[in-house]
PDB file of C-alpha atoms in Angstrom:
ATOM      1  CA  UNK A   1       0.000   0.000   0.000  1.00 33.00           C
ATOM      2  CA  UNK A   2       1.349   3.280  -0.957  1.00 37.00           C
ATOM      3  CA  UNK A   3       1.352   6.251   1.815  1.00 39.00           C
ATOM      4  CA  UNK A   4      -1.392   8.735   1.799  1.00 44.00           C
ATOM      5  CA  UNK A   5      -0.271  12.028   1.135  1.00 48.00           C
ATOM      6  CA  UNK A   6      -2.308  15.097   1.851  1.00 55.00           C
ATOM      7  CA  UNK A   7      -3.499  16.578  -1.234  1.00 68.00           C
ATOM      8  CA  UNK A   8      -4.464  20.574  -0.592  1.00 72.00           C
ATOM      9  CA  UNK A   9      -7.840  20.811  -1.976  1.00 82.00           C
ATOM     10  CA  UNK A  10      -9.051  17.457  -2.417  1.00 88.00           C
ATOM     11  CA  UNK A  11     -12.498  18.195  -1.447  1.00 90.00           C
ATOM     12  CA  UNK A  12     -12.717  20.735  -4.354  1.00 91.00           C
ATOM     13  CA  UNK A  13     -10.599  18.661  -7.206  1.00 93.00           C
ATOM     14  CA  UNK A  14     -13.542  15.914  -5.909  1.00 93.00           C
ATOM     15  CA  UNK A  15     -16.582  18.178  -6.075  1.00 93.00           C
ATOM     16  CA  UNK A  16     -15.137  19.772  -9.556  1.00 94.00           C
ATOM     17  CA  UNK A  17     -14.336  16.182 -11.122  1.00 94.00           C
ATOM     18  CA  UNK A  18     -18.046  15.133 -10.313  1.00 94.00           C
ATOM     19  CA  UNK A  19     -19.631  18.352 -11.866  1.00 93.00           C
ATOM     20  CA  UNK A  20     -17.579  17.291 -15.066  1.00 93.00           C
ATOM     21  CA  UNK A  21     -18.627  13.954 -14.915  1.00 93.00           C
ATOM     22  CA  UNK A  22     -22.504  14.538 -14.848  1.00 93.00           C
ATOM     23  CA  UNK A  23     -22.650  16.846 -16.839  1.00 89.00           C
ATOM     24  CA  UNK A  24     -24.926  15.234 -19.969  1.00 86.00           C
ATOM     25  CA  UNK A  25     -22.055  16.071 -22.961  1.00 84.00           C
ATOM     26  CA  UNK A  26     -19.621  14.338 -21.150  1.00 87.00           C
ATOM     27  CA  UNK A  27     -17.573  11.438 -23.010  1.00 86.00           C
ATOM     28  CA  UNK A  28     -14.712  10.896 -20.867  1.00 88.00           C
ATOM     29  CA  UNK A  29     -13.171   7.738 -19.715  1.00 91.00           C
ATOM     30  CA  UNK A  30     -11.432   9.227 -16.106  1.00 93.00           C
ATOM     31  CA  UNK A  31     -11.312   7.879 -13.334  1.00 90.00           C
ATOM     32  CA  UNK A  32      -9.018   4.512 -13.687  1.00 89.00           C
ATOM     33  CA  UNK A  33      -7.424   5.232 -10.094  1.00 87.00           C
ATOM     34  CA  UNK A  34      -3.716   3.778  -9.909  1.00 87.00           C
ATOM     35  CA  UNK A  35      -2.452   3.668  -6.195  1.00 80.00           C
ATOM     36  CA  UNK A  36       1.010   1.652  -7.102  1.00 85.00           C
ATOM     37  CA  UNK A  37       3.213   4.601  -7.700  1.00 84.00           C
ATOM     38  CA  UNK A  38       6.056   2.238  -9.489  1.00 88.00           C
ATOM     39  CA  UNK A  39       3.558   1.556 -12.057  1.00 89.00           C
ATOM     40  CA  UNK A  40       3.124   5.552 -12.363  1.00 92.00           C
ATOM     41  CA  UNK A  41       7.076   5.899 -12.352  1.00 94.00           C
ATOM     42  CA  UNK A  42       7.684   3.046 -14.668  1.00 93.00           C
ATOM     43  CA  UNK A  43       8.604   5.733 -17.188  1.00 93.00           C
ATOM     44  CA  UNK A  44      10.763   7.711 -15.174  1.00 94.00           C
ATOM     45  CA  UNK A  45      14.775   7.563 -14.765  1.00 93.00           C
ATOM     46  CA  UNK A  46      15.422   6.230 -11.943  1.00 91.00           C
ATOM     47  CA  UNK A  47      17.381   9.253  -9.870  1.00 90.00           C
ATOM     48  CA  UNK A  48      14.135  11.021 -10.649  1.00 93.00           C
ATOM     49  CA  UNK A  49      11.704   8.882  -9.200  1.00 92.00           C
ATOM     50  CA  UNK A  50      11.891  10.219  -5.334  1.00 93.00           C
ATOM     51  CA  UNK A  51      11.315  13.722  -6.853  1.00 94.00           C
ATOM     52  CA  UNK A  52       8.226  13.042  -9.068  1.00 95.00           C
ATOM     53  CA  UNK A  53       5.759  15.652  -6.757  1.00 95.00           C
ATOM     54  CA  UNK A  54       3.905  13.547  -4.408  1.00 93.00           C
ATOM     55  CA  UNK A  55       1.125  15.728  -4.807  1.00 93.00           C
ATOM     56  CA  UNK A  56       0.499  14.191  -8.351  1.00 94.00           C
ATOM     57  CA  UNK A  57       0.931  10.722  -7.059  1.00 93.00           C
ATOM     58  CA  UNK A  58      -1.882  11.339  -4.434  1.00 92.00           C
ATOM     59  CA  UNK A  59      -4.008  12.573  -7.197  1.00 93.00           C
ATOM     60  CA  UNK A  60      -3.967   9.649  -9.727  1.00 94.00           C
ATOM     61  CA  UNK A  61      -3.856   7.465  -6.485  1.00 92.00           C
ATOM     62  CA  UNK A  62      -7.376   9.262  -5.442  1.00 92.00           C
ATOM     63  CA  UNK A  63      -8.721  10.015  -8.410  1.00 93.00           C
ATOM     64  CA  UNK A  64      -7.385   8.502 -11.500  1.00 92.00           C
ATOM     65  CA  UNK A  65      -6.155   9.278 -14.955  1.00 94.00           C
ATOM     66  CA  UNK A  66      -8.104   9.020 -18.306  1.00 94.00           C
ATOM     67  CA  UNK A  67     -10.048  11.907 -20.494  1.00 93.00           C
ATOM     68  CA  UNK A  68     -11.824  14.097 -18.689  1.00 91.00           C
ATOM     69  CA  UNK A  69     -12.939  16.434 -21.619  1.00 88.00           C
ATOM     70  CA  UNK A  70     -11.360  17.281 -24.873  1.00 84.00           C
ATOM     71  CA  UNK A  71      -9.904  19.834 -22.895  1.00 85.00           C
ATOM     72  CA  UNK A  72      -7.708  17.387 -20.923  1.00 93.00           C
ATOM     73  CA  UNK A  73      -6.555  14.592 -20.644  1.00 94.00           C
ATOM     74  CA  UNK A  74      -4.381  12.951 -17.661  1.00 95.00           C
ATOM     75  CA  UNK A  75      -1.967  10.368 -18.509  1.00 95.00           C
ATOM     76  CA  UNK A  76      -0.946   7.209 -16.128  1.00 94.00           C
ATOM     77  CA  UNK A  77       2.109   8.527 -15.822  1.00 94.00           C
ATOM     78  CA  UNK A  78       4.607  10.560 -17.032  1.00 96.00           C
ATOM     79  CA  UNK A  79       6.770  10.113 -19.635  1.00 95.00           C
ATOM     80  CA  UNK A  80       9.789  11.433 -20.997  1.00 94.00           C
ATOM     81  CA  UNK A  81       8.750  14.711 -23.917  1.00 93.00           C
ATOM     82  CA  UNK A  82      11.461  12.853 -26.234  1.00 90.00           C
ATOM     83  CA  UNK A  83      10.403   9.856 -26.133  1.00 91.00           C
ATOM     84  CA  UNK A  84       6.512  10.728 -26.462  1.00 89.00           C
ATOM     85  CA  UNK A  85       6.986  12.721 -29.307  1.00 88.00           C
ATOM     86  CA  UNK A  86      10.138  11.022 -31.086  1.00 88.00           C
ATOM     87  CA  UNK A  87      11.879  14.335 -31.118  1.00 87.00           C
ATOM     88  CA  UNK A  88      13.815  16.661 -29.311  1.00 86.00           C
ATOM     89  CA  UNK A  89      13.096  20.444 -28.815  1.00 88.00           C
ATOM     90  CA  UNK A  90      15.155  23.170 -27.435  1.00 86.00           C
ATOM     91  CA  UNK A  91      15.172  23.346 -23.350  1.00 85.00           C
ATOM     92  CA  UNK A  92      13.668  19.955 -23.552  1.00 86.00           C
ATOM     93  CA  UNK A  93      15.685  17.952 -21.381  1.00 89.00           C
ATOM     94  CA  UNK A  94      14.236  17.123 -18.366  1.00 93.00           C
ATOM     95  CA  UNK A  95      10.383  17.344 -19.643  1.00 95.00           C
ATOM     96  CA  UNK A  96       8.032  14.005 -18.465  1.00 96.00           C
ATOM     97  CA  UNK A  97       4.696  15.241 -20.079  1.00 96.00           C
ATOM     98  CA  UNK A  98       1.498  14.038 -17.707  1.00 97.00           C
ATOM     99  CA  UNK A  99      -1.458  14.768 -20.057  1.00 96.00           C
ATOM    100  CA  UNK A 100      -2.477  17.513 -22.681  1.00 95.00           C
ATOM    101  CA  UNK A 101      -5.520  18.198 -24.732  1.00 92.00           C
ATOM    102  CA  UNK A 102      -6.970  16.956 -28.281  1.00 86.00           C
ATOM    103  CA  UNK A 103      -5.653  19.707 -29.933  1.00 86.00           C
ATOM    104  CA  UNK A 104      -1.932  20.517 -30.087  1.00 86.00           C
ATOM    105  CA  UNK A 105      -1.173  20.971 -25.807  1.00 93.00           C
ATOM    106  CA  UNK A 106       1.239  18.570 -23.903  1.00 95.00           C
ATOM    107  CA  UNK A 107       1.322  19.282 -20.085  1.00 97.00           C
ATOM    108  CA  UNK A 108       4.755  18.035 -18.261  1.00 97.00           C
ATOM    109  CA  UNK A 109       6.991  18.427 -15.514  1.00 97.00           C
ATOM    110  CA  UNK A 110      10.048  20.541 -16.225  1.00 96.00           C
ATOM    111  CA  UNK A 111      12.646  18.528 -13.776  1.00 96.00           C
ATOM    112  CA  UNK A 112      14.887  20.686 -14.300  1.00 94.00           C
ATOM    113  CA  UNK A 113      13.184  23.844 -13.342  1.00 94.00           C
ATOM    114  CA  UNK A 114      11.742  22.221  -9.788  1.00 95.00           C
ATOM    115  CA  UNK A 115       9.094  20.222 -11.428  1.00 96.00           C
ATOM    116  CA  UNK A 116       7.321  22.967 -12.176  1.00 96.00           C
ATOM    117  CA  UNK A 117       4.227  22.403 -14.513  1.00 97.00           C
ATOM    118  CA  UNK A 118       5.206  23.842 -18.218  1.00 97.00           C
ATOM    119  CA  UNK A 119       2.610  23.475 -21.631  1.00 96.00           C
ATOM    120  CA  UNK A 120       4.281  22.482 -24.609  1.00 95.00           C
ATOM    121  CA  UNK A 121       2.970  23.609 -28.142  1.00 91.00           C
ATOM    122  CA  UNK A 122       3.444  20.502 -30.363  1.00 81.00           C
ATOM    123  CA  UNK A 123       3.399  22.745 -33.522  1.00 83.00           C
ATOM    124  CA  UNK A 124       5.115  25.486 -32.215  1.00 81.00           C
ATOM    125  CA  UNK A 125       8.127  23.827 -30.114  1.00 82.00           C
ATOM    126  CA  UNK A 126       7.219  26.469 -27.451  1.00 89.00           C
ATOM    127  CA  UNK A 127       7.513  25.777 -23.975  1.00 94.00           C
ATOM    128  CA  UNK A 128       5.732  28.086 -21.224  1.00 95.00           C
ATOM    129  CA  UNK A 129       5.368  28.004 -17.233  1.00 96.00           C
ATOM    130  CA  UNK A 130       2.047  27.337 -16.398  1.00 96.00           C
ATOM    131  CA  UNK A 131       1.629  26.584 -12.578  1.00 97.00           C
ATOM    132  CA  UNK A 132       4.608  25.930  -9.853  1.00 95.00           C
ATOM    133  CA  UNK A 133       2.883  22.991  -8.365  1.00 95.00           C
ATOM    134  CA  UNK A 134       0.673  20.106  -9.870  1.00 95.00           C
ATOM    135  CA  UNK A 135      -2.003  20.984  -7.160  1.00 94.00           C
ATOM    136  CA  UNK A 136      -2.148  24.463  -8.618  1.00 94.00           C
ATOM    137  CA  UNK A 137      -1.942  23.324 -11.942  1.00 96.00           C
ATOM    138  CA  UNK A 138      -4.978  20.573 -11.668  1.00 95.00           C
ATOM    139  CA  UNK A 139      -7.212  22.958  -9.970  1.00 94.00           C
ATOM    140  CA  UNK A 140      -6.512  25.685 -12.579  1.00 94.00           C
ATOM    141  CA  UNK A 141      -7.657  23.048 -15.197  1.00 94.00           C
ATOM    142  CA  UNK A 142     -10.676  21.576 -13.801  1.00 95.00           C
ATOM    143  CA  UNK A 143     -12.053  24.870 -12.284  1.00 95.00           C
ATOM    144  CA  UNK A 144     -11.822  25.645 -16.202  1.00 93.00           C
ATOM    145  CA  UNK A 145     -13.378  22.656 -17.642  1.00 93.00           C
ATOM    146  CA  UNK A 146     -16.295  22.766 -15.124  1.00 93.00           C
ATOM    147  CA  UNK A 147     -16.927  25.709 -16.822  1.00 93.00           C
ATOM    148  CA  UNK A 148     -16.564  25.064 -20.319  1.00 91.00           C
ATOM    149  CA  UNK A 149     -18.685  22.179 -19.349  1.00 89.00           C
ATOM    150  CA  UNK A 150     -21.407  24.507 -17.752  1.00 90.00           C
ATOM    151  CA  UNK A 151     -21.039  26.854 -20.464  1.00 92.00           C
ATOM    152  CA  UNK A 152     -21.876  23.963 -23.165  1.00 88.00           C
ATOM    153  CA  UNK A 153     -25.135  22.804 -21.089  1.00 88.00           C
ATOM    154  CA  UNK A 154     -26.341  26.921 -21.022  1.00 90.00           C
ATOM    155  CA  UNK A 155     -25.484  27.269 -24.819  1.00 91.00           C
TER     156      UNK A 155
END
């Protein structure tokens, strides 16, 4: 059994996730919860594996990866940008992308930059900051997609 971790807003990430989920346009598949973190770090050099944020492990752990909208999708684990993609962009090193959208949007860790949460344009070989934590990050995105979804059901 893996060790519970305390996510910060878990309540809300729970309440939000639900909202998605019942909405009547949603299509997702998310929810597959995976509590064996080596599974989750299977993909993962191994010096890194102690510093993948245990914030993110609590939250696949809890609630699970899968497509949540077109919006975003979570991953069951990360993976190295390189490797995903078959190519190599500049400042790339150190990238393990988690999830993305259907369009053109990887998210990933930036290892090198204190696993801070970056977006990746596919097309444009861009890399920007996004959040400094995963918990951040996560709440960001589903506070948004609750309301994308609320703003399909009004429309």
């Amino acid at each position: 059994p893996t060790e519970s971790v305390q996510m910060k807003d878990k309540h809300v990430f729970e309440a939000l996730i639900k909202a998605i989920q019942a909405s009547e346009q949603y299509e997702g598949n998310f929810g597959y919860a995976i509590g064996d973190a080596s599974a989750v770090l299977s993909r993962v050099d191994g010096p890194d594996h102690s510093a993948v944020p245990s914030d993110y492990l609590a939250f696949l752990s809890a609630f699970g990866f899968g497509e949540l909208d077109a919006a975003f999708h979570l991953d069951d684990g990360p993976e190295h940008y390189s490797t995903l993609t078959g190519r190599e962009i500049a400042g790339g090193e150190g990238l393990y992308v988690f999830g993305g959208n259907q369009s053109d949007l990887l998210y990933a860790f930036n290892s090198k930059s204190g696993w801070q949460v970056v977006q990746i344009s596919c097309e444009l070989d861009e890399i920007e900051p996004v959040a400094s934590n995963f918990s951040d990050f996560i709440l960001a995105k589903l506070t948004y997609i609750n309301a994308l979804v609320e703003w399909r059901a009004a429309n």
